[in-house]
Amino acid sequence: MAVNGIPEDSVYFPDKEYSKTSHIGSLNEYRKLYQKSVEDPEGFWMEIAGEFFWKRWPEEVQVVSYNFDITKGPVRVKWLDGCQTNMCYNVLDRLIGKGLGNRVAYYWDSNDDSIHKTVTYNELLRDVCRLANAFKGLGIKRGDRVAIYMSVTLELVTAMLACARIGAIHTVVFAGFSAEALADRIIGANCKLLVTADGALRADKFIPLKTIADSALVICKQQDHKVVACIVSPHLKLHRINIDVNNNEDEVKLVINWDPNVDILWTDAVENMPDYCEPEWMNAEDLLFVLFTSGSTGKPKGIVHTIGGYLLYSYITFKHVFNYTDGDVFFSTADLGWMAAHTFNVYGPLANGASVVLFDGTPFYPLAGRLWATIDRLGVNIFNTAPTTVRSLMRFGDQPVKQYSRQSLKVLAIAGETMNPEAWLWLRDVVGDGRCPVVDSYWQTETGGPMITSLPGATPMKPGSVSLPFFGVVPAILDSDGRELEGEATGQLVFKTAWPGIARTIDGQHDRYESTYFHKYRGYYWTGDGARRDTDGHYWLNGRNDDNLNVSGHLLSTVEVETAVGEHRAVAEAAAVSAPHPIKGDCIHVFVVLNNGFQLTPELIKDIKRRARDKIGAHAEPDAIRAVAELPKTKSGKIMRRILKKVTQNDHQLGDTSTMADESVIQELFARLNTGSDIK
């Protein structure tokens, strides 16, 4: 069988010389350690826990306790319950105690590559403690929630770790989200404090973060949710206008509104604060952060991760997935608003004592060779990005890559969505000159870290496959009746046992957590993804089985997009589906039934797209809007999105349509597709 023209039996074996430097040096070694991790999980994870500082370690520790079967009681997962530690202490103080205080923790690059900053582990601890003390001065205490709405900056990392220092729970919100989306998350997580910046730049676009934050706080106030303060980092050093003070300066500047009753300048907040803040000692099962991801109901899910298990899992996945060795420089293009960066730009690398590149820009701005220039300048050893980025880079050809040496690179990695084999091979052969292993891994916001992944120097690599299960992870493939399939198989991807990084619940909605992940197949964690296992045991992802969209690595629900579009006065009904896109992986096609008196003009299309963008964010803007007389529905009134997906691909193999209320709708859909009528 061939995958996109590349034989499926294409296998790239680890270089023997490289394997000599790997933590796991062979497939045999991997299998032995994997076997130990699933047969003796307590012993395996106890050994890893021994790498960290624990303020309290009971004489008898129950390493793991869990239930995945809703027929036997509530779903629960606990790791090292009763043990006490502090995440910030383990990723900063512990490393400084080992003599790494003067090592660079972060290299920060500005949007246009004109400003470069560094911060050492010593300096980061000082900055974190000052901000943590400022938080305490505002009344933020253990268990309180803090929303962080910033671009990829040192201040964002500082705010995350300051929360962890004092036992507060952070909720990082992607800086591309709208005011409504930000307000939803502030209210949903019950945040008492907001940390933001005056603004940000992304390529040549200005993002008015403070203005968006102001609008979000107005929405919060309208819904009787009180935020005690808004700390504002002067990232762009925009001019502040006190709403009660006249501005007599002649120079015209970008300005932000300033309310002294709410707003506090970051520099003022930390001024005169002590350089040290005593860590709050927390139970291993206390909350570390809540991170929102899209849900199939349209309402974002607040995914809860706890301290102890996440510490172990972020540490060990970073170490093995990237074959991290002491002194390596790690560079990921992931945004700190997403799970990938929580694990691989903050907690995982810091727990290992790594130096991390924080990239506050876009891969092709100001030049197509921006990433490769950064790699050469900083001597990057491990480079991690998304398949969408790789496909976009390919459009510029090989020349922007080849003009840089990239000799420092040892590992290339991708995650976030399915990687097509052509892009995998380009990454390996052009970027890595055929000498760097390419790591492809599968994970979710809910899993905390990679679940199925190749390991550099150990596992054979197949372009397009995510390879083999990580230590302690027991995957299975089920048929539609929930029966486990052995050997080569295709079906539903599930996990059979608990691992330390698993999300413990959906914040304030444990019943939703159970129904989303554990109801469909009892006794298993259901991923919502389809997968295939080949004869070698390697896994291949087949895409989402629910109604979610994966656009450039951003997971959106169809309902979220449909709700935004449907609020437009011209739209009576809307249905959103994904369609293949050569760069983004998926793109968004929206089918609309218009209200009487409206036609799908270019102006209306722009207006509908703008509505989705303003309501959710730029990543949610539909790529195509199609007007139809009627949407395909089941007899019970449910929209048949799988039919619409077939229409976007002009695929007439529709499968079973016996539940469809009116099959004539299909004919109209394809007729409009073929004539180009009302398709924009």
XYZ file of C-alpha atoms in Angstrom:
680
model
C 0.000 0.000 0.000
C 1.219 3.517 -0.790
C 0.529 6.618 1.290
C 0.356 9.700 -0.953
C 2.633 8.012 -3.468
C 5.225 6.950 -0.902
C 5.412 3.210 -0.193
C 4.095 2.399 3.263
C 7.005 0.054 3.808
C 9.398 3.033 3.686
C 11.253 2.681 6.952
C 14.115 4.829 8.199
C 16.207 3.069 10.793
C 18.185 4.958 13.447
C 21.760 5.821 12.590
C 24.033 3.503 14.570
C 26.396 6.278 15.610
C 23.484 8.455 16.709
C 21.994 5.574 18.715
C 25.175 5.417 20.797
C 24.327 8.870 22.193
C 20.624 8.138 22.829
C 18.992 7.540 26.196
C 17.255 4.591 24.541
C 19.768 3.153 22.097
C 17.813 0.440 20.307
C 14.366 -0.976 19.610
C 15.156 -3.843 21.974
C 16.030 -1.414 24.738
C 12.775 0.467 24.124
C 10.750 -2.745 24.309
C 12.336 -3.797 27.601
C 11.735 -0.444 29.243
C 8.225 -0.208 27.809
C 7.422 -3.669 29.168
C 8.642 -2.625 32.600
C 6.557 0.561 32.470
C 3.291 -1.291 31.800
C 3.942 -4.362 33.966
C 5.273 -2.422 36.963
C 3.946 1.127 36.586
C 4.399 1.900 40.280
C 8.077 0.993 40.219
C 8.652 2.769 36.911
C 7.069 6.076 37.961
C 8.475 5.931 41.509
C 11.949 5.936 39.983
C 11.133 9.059 37.976
C 9.546 10.743 41.006
C 12.890 10.279 42.750
C 14.374 12.926 40.435
C 12.359 15.658 42.170
C 12.035 17.401 45.514
C 9.112 16.406 47.718
C 8.373 18.381 50.864
C 6.284 15.513 52.176
C 6.622 11.876 51.143
C 4.450 9.530 53.231
C 5.917 6.225 54.387
C 3.343 4.389 52.312
C 2.716 6.053 48.957
C -0.032 4.922 46.631
C 1.576 5.796 43.319
C -1.583 5.518 41.235
C -5.280 4.956 41.826
C -7.849 5.199 39.041
C -11.176 4.072 37.620
C -12.070 4.339 33.920
C -15.299 2.311 34.128
C -18.348 4.472 34.840
C -20.368 1.369 35.792
C -18.071 0.937 38.803
C -18.372 4.484 40.103
C -17.160 7.978 39.228
C -14.167 8.247 36.925
C -11.112 9.274 38.937
C -7.351 9.401 38.525
C -4.822 10.095 41.283
C -1.037 9.996 41.171
C 1.123 10.345 44.302
C -1.855 11.634 46.259
C -0.742 12.867 49.681
C 2.769 13.774 48.555
C 3.625 17.477 48.745
C 5.755 19.486 46.343
C 5.820 22.717 44.331
C 6.101 22.839 40.558
C 8.004 26.127 40.414
C 10.520 24.906 42.988
C 11.186 21.776 40.957
C 11.738 23.588 37.655
C 13.789 26.485 39.035
C 15.190 26.198 42.594
C 16.059 22.509 42.195
C 18.077 23.206 39.032
C 19.787 26.219 40.575
C 20.721 23.981 43.503
C 22.437 21.694 40.994
C 24.628 24.554 39.794
C 22.614 25.637 36.742
C 21.744 29.128 37.991
C 23.825 30.905 35.355
C 22.590 28.719 32.494
C 20.299 30.475 30.025
C 16.718 29.398 30.673
C 15.237 31.354 27.755
C 16.353 33.083 24.599
C 13.566 35.410 23.482
C 13.266 36.666 19.897
C 10.924 39.513 19.004
C 8.380 39.485 16.209
C 10.634 41.190 13.647
C 13.864 39.584 14.916
C 15.255 42.995 15.917
C 15.270 42.386 19.677
C 16.869 39.413 21.411
C 16.786 38.841 25.157
C 18.121 36.154 27.460
C 17.239 35.216 31.007
C 19.164 32.778 33.203
C 17.654 30.376 35.707
C 18.768 32.731 38.519
C 17.195 35.742 36.833
C 13.997 33.873 36.036
C 13.585 32.793 39.664
C 14.080 36.394 40.808
C 11.495 37.709 38.323
C 9.027 34.950 39.197
C 9.348 35.636 42.914
C 8.845 39.374 42.475
C 5.667 38.821 40.479
C 4.473 36.128 42.887
C 4.860 38.601 45.748
C 2.921 41.174 43.712
C 0.143 38.626 43.218
C 0.036 38.021 46.963
C -0.127 41.763 47.557
C -3.286 41.834 45.435
C -4.832 39.125 47.593
C -4.190 36.223 45.214
C -3.700 33.071 47.224
C -3.540 29.312 46.971
C -6.366 27.959 44.799
C -7.236 31.306 43.170
C -7.424 31.483 39.364
C -5.377 33.845 37.183
C -6.017 34.450 33.465
C -3.016 35.274 31.271
C -3.611 36.865 27.856
C -0.291 37.624 26.172
C 1.829 36.795 23.166
C 4.880 34.532 23.471
C 6.973 36.567 25.896
C 9.218 36.056 28.895
C 6.542 37.794 30.953
C 3.980 35.123 30.074
C 6.293 32.363 31.339
C 7.042 34.441 34.434
C 3.318 34.799 35.148
C 2.711 31.048 34.756
C 5.517 30.195 37.164
C 4.499 32.928 39.620
C 1.087 31.269 39.843
C 2.704 27.878 40.415
C 4.945 29.418 43.088
C 2.054 30.501 45.308
C -0.388 27.702 44.475
C -2.593 29.813 42.208
C -4.027 28.164 39.083
C -3.210 29.726 35.727
C -5.406 29.848 32.648
C -3.430 30.948 29.600
C -5.600 32.284 26.780
C -4.245 32.331 23.221
C -3.542 35.932 22.153
C -5.514 35.425 18.933
C -8.817 35.060 20.770
C -11.479 37.758 20.719
C -12.822 39.708 23.694
C -15.867 37.433 23.909
C -13.723 34.296 23.886
C -11.407 35.782 26.523
C -14.355 36.744 28.723
C -15.829 33.246 28.372
C -12.582 31.772 29.702
C -12.133 34.297 32.508
C -15.667 33.610 33.706
C -15.519 29.879 32.984
C -12.376 29.442 35.078
C -13.575 31.919 37.735
C -10.406 34.010 37.426
C -9.812 36.791 39.958
C -6.879 38.417 38.177
C -6.000 39.140 34.540
C -2.435 39.533 33.289
C -2.002 40.990 29.809
C 0.184 43.320 27.737
C -0.403 46.656 26.074
C -0.242 44.994 22.675
C 1.618 42.580 20.457
C 2.829 42.303 16.898
C 2.427 39.308 14.645
C 4.253 39.832 11.369
C 2.985 43.252 10.205
C -0.237 43.042 12.195
C -0.860 44.875 15.473
C -2.852 42.979 18.101
C -4.463 45.381 20.622
C -4.284 43.041 23.615
C -5.115 45.655 26.239
C -8.076 46.979 24.246
C -9.393 43.434 23.797
C -8.827 42.779 27.505
C -10.765 45.960 28.372
C -13.712 44.749 26.290
C -13.529 41.326 27.925
C -13.628 42.888 31.390
C -16.726 44.877 30.392
C -18.408 41.591 29.446
C -17.290 40.077 32.768
C -18.796 43.003 34.656
C -22.061 42.673 32.729
C -22.213 39.047 33.856
C -21.430 39.966 37.492
C -17.959 38.457 37.443
C -15.439 40.534 39.374
C -11.780 40.712 38.361
C -9.800 42.471 41.102
C -7.075 43.852 38.854
C -5.461 43.763 35.425
C -1.656 43.720 35.391
C -0.362 45.122 32.101
C 3.096 44.432 30.720
C 4.427 47.394 28.666
C 5.528 45.008 25.912
C 5.279 47.559 23.097
C 5.606 50.543 25.446
C 2.380 52.040 24.136
C 1.276 55.397 25.464
C -1.253 55.103 28.287
C -4.146 57.536 28.620
C -5.637 57.910 32.062
C -9.313 58.365 31.360
C -9.375 61.213 33.920
C -6.264 63.043 32.691
C -5.790 65.217 29.593
C -2.975 64.254 27.255
C -1.167 67.394 26.085
C 1.649 65.715 24.172
C 1.932 66.788 20.555
C 3.350 63.468 19.341
C 0.697 61.079 18.081
C 1.223 57.592 19.505
C -0.637 54.345 19.683
C -2.591 54.565 22.901
C -4.374 52.317 25.332
C -7.058 53.273 27.787
C -5.999 53.219 31.401
C -8.280 52.838 34.397
C -6.304 53.364 37.626
C -9.014 51.538 39.565
C -8.282 48.302 37.705
C -5.081 48.575 35.689
C -1.625 48.124 37.186
C 1.554 48.494 35.170
C 3.728 45.372 35.480
C 6.806 47.417 36.371
C 4.888 49.211 39.118
C 3.485 45.938 40.446
C 6.903 44.325 40.925
C 8.770 47.459 42.012
C 10.222 47.079 45.515
C 8.964 43.502 45.757
C 11.322 41.033 47.497
C 13.515 38.885 45.247
C 12.409 35.718 46.998
C 8.989 34.206 47.589
C 8.596 31.110 49.714
C 6.958 28.352 47.638
C 3.523 27.113 48.634
C 3.751 23.369 49.258
C 0.953 21.656 47.403
C -0.583 18.206 47.254
C 0.447 16.324 44.122
C -3.228 16.216 43.090
C -3.816 19.958 43.547
C -4.541 21.886 40.358
C -1.656 23.392 38.384
C -3.580 24.925 35.482
C -6.820 24.967 33.517
C -6.449 25.155 29.744
C -9.457 25.550 27.488
C -9.963 23.489 24.361
C -12.914 23.223 22.013
C -15.754 20.874 22.832
C -18.280 19.163 20.590
C -21.108 21.106 22.269
C -19.510 24.397 21.269
C -18.767 25.451 24.847
C -14.996 25.339 25.478
C -13.802 22.702 27.919
C -11.578 23.769 30.811
C -9.091 20.900 30.915
C -7.626 20.414 34.399
C -4.040 19.291 34.971
C -2.579 18.629 38.402
C 0.890 19.146 39.803
C 2.514 15.809 40.598
C 1.539 13.681 37.629
C 2.064 16.485 35.130
C 5.521 17.178 36.568
C 6.558 13.558 36.004
C 5.029 13.291 32.541
C 6.234 16.620 31.123
C 9.736 15.865 32.399
C 10.062 12.336 31.056
C 8.370 12.940 27.699
C 10.599 15.939 27.002
C 13.690 13.951 27.940
C 12.966 10.892 25.798
C 10.888 12.236 22.901
C 13.634 14.730 22.027
C 16.542 12.684 23.413
C 17.452 15.750 25.469
C 21.015 15.754 26.764
C 22.466 18.271 29.190
C 23.217 21.592 27.529
C 20.960 21.150 24.493
C 19.148 24.222 23.146
C 15.479 23.555 22.360
C 13.386 25.580 19.902
C 9.653 25.118 19.384
C 7.383 27.392 17.361
C 4.372 26.452 19.526
C 2.320 29.276 21.010
C 2.157 29.420 24.800
C -1.631 29.559 24.586
C -1.708 25.873 23.658
C -0.888 22.638 25.437
C 2.149 21.825 23.305
C 3.955 24.876 24.641
C 2.889 24.339 28.261
C 4.593 20.954 28.160
C 7.465 21.595 25.756
C 8.241 25.320 26.128
C 7.793 25.643 29.876
C 7.432 22.765 32.305
C 9.132 19.904 30.442
C 12.320 21.701 29.383
C 12.746 23.602 32.645
C 12.359 20.379 34.633
C 15.267 19.024 32.561
C 17.394 22.167 32.906
C 17.203 22.982 29.197
C 17.717 26.294 27.415
C 14.617 27.230 25.404
C 14.057 29.577 22.467
C 10.856 31.610 22.881
C 9.707 32.731 19.454
C 7.334 35.706 19.456
C 6.865 35.849 15.713
C 5.847 34.006 12.579
C 8.110 31.528 10.768
C 8.370 33.547 7.537
C 8.645 37.095 8.843
C 10.521 39.200 8.035
C 12.296 36.632 5.824
C 11.540 33.091 4.662
C 14.763 31.900 6.303
C 13.902 33.313 9.737
C 13.792 29.948 11.517
C 17.054 28.681 10.052
C 18.836 31.939 10.901
C 17.650 31.565 14.499
C 18.856 27.971 14.617
C 22.330 28.976 13.426
C 22.587 32.046 15.678
C 21.647 30.199 18.866
C 23.098 26.786 18.056
C 19.724 25.066 18.344
C 19.977 21.285 18.805
C 16.287 20.300 18.857
C 13.692 21.913 16.592
C 9.978 21.275 17.062
C 7.134 22.646 14.950
C 3.720 21.831 13.486
C 3.061 20.052 10.179
C 1.245 23.177 8.962
C 4.444 25.172 9.415
C 6.488 22.574 7.538
C 4.058 22.585 4.611
C 4.146 26.382 4.526
C 7.947 26.414 4.554
C 8.009 24.018 1.616
C 6.313 26.664 -0.548
C 9.459 28.796 -0.382
C 11.597 25.994 -1.777
C 14.925 24.704 -0.499
C 17.032 27.826 -1.018
C 16.010 29.696 2.186
C 16.995 26.563 4.129
C 20.235 25.827 2.315
C 21.698 29.288 2.874
C 22.125 28.393 6.543
C 24.284 25.573 7.913
C 21.911 24.076 10.550
C 24.840 21.931 11.674
C 23.864 22.226 15.340
C 20.588 20.347 14.745
C 20.350 16.849 16.222
C 16.584 16.190 16.357
C 13.612 17.420 14.305
C 10.086 16.972 15.648
C 6.488 17.624 14.694
C 3.128 17.291 16.441
C -0.355 18.789 16.562
C -1.947 17.223 13.491
C -1.346 14.497 10.930
C 1.927 14.849 9.004
C 1.821 13.918 5.333
C 4.781 11.782 4.185
C 6.008 14.320 1.608
C 6.398 17.016 4.260
C 8.022 14.497 6.630
C 10.615 13.629 3.990
C 11.264 17.303 3.168
C 11.871 18.024 6.837
C 14.260 15.095 7.106
C 16.136 15.468 3.814
C 16.215 19.241 3.309
C 16.129 20.709 6.821
C 17.968 17.847 8.502
C 20.214 16.954 5.541
C 19.177 13.334 6.039
C 21.133 13.060 9.292
C 18.544 14.099 11.911
C 15.831 11.746 13.172
C 12.294 13.090 12.693
C 10.023 12.585 15.684
C 6.286 12.459 14.999
C 4.044 12.134 18.036
C 0.364 11.925 18.900
C -1.179 13.649 21.899
C -3.968 15.928 23.038
C -4.542 18.762 25.489
C -6.151 16.126 27.694
C -3.151 13.756 27.678
C -0.580 16.241 28.976
C 2.151 14.948 26.680
C 2.900 12.540 23.835
C 1.135 9.178 24.005
C 2.396 7.538 20.831
C 5.735 8.666 19.450
C 8.970 7.731 17.800
C 12.091 7.934 19.975
C 15.331 9.240 18.423
C 17.962 6.549 18.115
C 15.624 3.772 19.199
C 12.537 3.309 17.051
C 12.358 2.957 13.255
C 10.626 5.898 11.587
C 7.873 5.605 8.974
C 6.834 8.833 7.213
C 3.266 9.625 8.297
C 3.207 7.250 11.274
C 3.366 8.325 14.913
C 5.177 5.080 15.681
C 4.880 3.271 19.046
C 3.349 3.916 22.483
C 5.295 5.947 25.022
C 6.294 4.428 28.357
C 3.335 3.618 30.583
C 0.818 4.118 27.768
C -1.391 1.190 26.731
C -3.297 1.964 23.509
C -5.941 -0.227 21.920
C -8.011 -0.151 18.752
C -11.703 -0.954 19.069
C -14.304 -1.816 16.477
C -17.644 -0.006 16.413
C -19.029 -2.439 18.998
C -16.220 -1.729 21.451
C -14.326 -4.984 20.916
C -10.537 -4.842 21.033
C -8.864 -5.663 17.739
C -5.550 -7.486 17.723
C -2.658 -7.161 15.286
C -3.136 -5.121 12.135
C -6.383 -3.205 12.614
C -8.330 -0.013 11.955
C -10.833 1.505 14.354
C -11.284 3.766 17.360
C -8.144 4.757 19.281
C -8.481 4.369 23.044
C -6.191 4.043 26.056
C -6.661 1.269 28.582
C -4.825 2.494 31.684
C -4.068 5.766 33.445
C -0.829 7.684 32.897
C 0.478 10.569 35.039
C -0.252 13.349 32.532
C -3.945 12.615 31.994
C -6.374 15.482 32.645
C -8.251 14.849 35.875
C -11.523 16.476 34.887
C -13.219 19.255 32.961
C -13.271 22.213 35.314
C -16.578 22.284 37.165
C -18.105 19.703 34.803
C -17.021 16.241 35.859
C -20.131 14.707 34.300
C -19.091 16.215 30.964
C -15.594 14.758 31.449
C -17.083 11.307 31.979
C -19.518 11.538 29.071
C -16.885 12.909 26.669
C -14.058 10.453 27.310
C -15.400 7.431 29.191
C -19.039 6.877 28.263
C -18.690 5.680 24.674
C -16.377 2.747 25.505
C -16.589 1.834 29.171
C -13.309 1.061 30.841
C -11.330 3.016 28.247
C -10.276 6.610 27.635
C -11.713 7.455 24.203
C -9.591 9.869 22.164
C -12.193 10.761 19.548
C -9.664 9.814 16.875
C -9.566 6.949 14.440
C -6.323 5.046 13.949
C -4.737 2.145 12.138
C -2.112 -0.202 13.547
C 0.165 -1.858 10.997
C 1.864 -5.259 11.113
C 4.852 -3.791 12.993
C 2.635 -2.280 15.671
C 3.112 1.269 14.382
C 0.115 3.610 14.648
C -1.288 5.824 11.898
C -3.913 8.479 12.699
C -7.050 8.677 10.555
C -8.495 11.933 11.910
C -11.269 13.042 14.225
C -14.369 10.934 14.761
C -16.317 13.739 16.387
C -17.353 17.107 14.998
C -14.132 18.950 15.799
C -11.985 20.790 13.271
C -8.177 20.808 13.339
C -7.051 23.983 11.579
C -3.292 24.599 11.615
C -3.105 22.667 14.861
C -5.919 24.691 16.489
C -8.799 22.470 17.594
C -12.194 24.076 16.999
C -15.644 22.653 17.404
C -18.105 22.868 14.538
C -20.707 24.167 16.960
C -18.418 27.024 17.999
C -18.036 28.164 14.386
C -21.696 27.547 13.554
C -22.827 29.587 16.543
C -20.683 32.547 15.532
C -21.857 32.439 11.900
C -25.463 31.772 12.902
C -25.606 34.961 14.957
C -25.354 36.995 11.746
C -28.744 38.489 10.895
C -28.591 37.094 7.339
C -28.088 33.497 8.456
C -30.950 31.182 9.345
C -28.867 28.009 9.750
C -25.195 27.142 9.489
C -23.158 23.945 9.355
C -19.355 23.889 9.489
C -17.141 21.059 8.281
C -13.470 20.577 7.578
C -12.008 20.111 4.122
C -8.442 19.090 3.238
C -6.000 21.967 2.814
C -2.450 21.605 1.445
C -0.964 23.919 4.075
C -3.268 24.055 7.106
C -4.224 20.383 7.156
C -7.906 21.241 7.490
C -9.751 24.357 6.398
C -13.266 25.463 7.323
C -16.197 25.286 4.910
C -19.495 26.683 6.137
C -22.852 25.908 4.540
C -25.516 28.516 5.281
C -29.246 28.752 4.777
C -29.938 32.460 4.362
C -32.926 34.342 5.695
C -35.412 35.684 3.173
C -34.262 38.853 1.489
C -30.555 38.047 1.576
C -28.222 36.887 -1.169
C -24.673 35.628 -0.800
C -22.875 38.687 -2.124
C -19.119 39.290 -1.720
C -19.949 41.894 0.924
C -22.081 39.442 2.890
C -19.383 36.775 2.694
C -16.832 39.210 4.133
C -19.265 40.172 6.869
C -19.978 36.551 7.853
C -16.266 35.729 7.903
C -15.616 38.809 10.024
C -18.283 37.654 12.469
C -16.518 34.329 13.026
C -13.171 36.069 13.344
C -14.450 38.608 15.887
C -16.383 36.037 17.892
C -13.652 33.382 18.138
C -10.396 34.484 16.544
C -8.568 34.722 13.238
C -7.972 30.973 13.103
C -11.755 30.400 13.004
C -12.410 32.449 9.863
C -14.087 30.182 7.269
C -12.196 29.549 4.044
C -15.411 29.074 2.078
C -19.063 30.034 2.529
C -21.718 28.145 0.571
C -25.375 29.101 0.438
C -27.869 26.236 0.215
C -31.642 26.011 0.297
C -31.576 23.297 2.945
C -29.047 21.397 5.041
C -28.956 17.573 4.952
C -30.524 16.267 8.143
C -31.539 13.005 9.724
C -35.165 12.252 10.389
C -34.592 13.345 13.969
C -33.343 16.724 12.757
C -29.576 16.306 13.224
C -27.321 17.878 10.611
C -25.422 15.225 8.648
C -21.994 16.834 8.539
C -20.382 13.751 7.053
C -22.501 14.335 3.924
C -21.332 17.934 3.749
C -17.710 16.807 4.052
C -18.279 14.502 1.091
C -19.732 17.414 -0.883
C -16.666 19.597 -0.244
C -14.547 16.843 -1.818
C -17.035 16.111 -4.638
C -17.187 12.546 -3.339
C -20.432 10.795 -4.308
C -19.706 7.687 -2.208
C -22.006 8.735 0.608
C -22.496 5.478 2.462
C -25.742 4.818 4.287
C -28.275 7.620 3.752
C -31.287 5.727 5.075
C -31.666 8.047 8.054
C -31.782 11.174 5.883
C -35.045 13.088 5.991
C -34.912 14.285 2.369
C -32.395 12.746 -0.039
C -33.196 15.321 -2.728
C -31.123 17.778 -0.700
C -28.009 15.862 -1.793
C -28.738 16.459 -5.466
C -29.000 20.199 -4.907
C -25.730 20.277 -2.946
C -23.764 18.573 -5.695
C -25.489 20.620 -8.388
C -24.425 23.838 -6.696
C -20.892 22.480 -6.288
C -20.589 21.594 -9.964
C -22.019 24.884 -11.216
C -20.104 26.988 -8.727
C -23.379 28.543 -7.648
C -23.214 30.381 -4.326
C -19.785 29.004 -3.495
C -17.316 31.629 -2.336
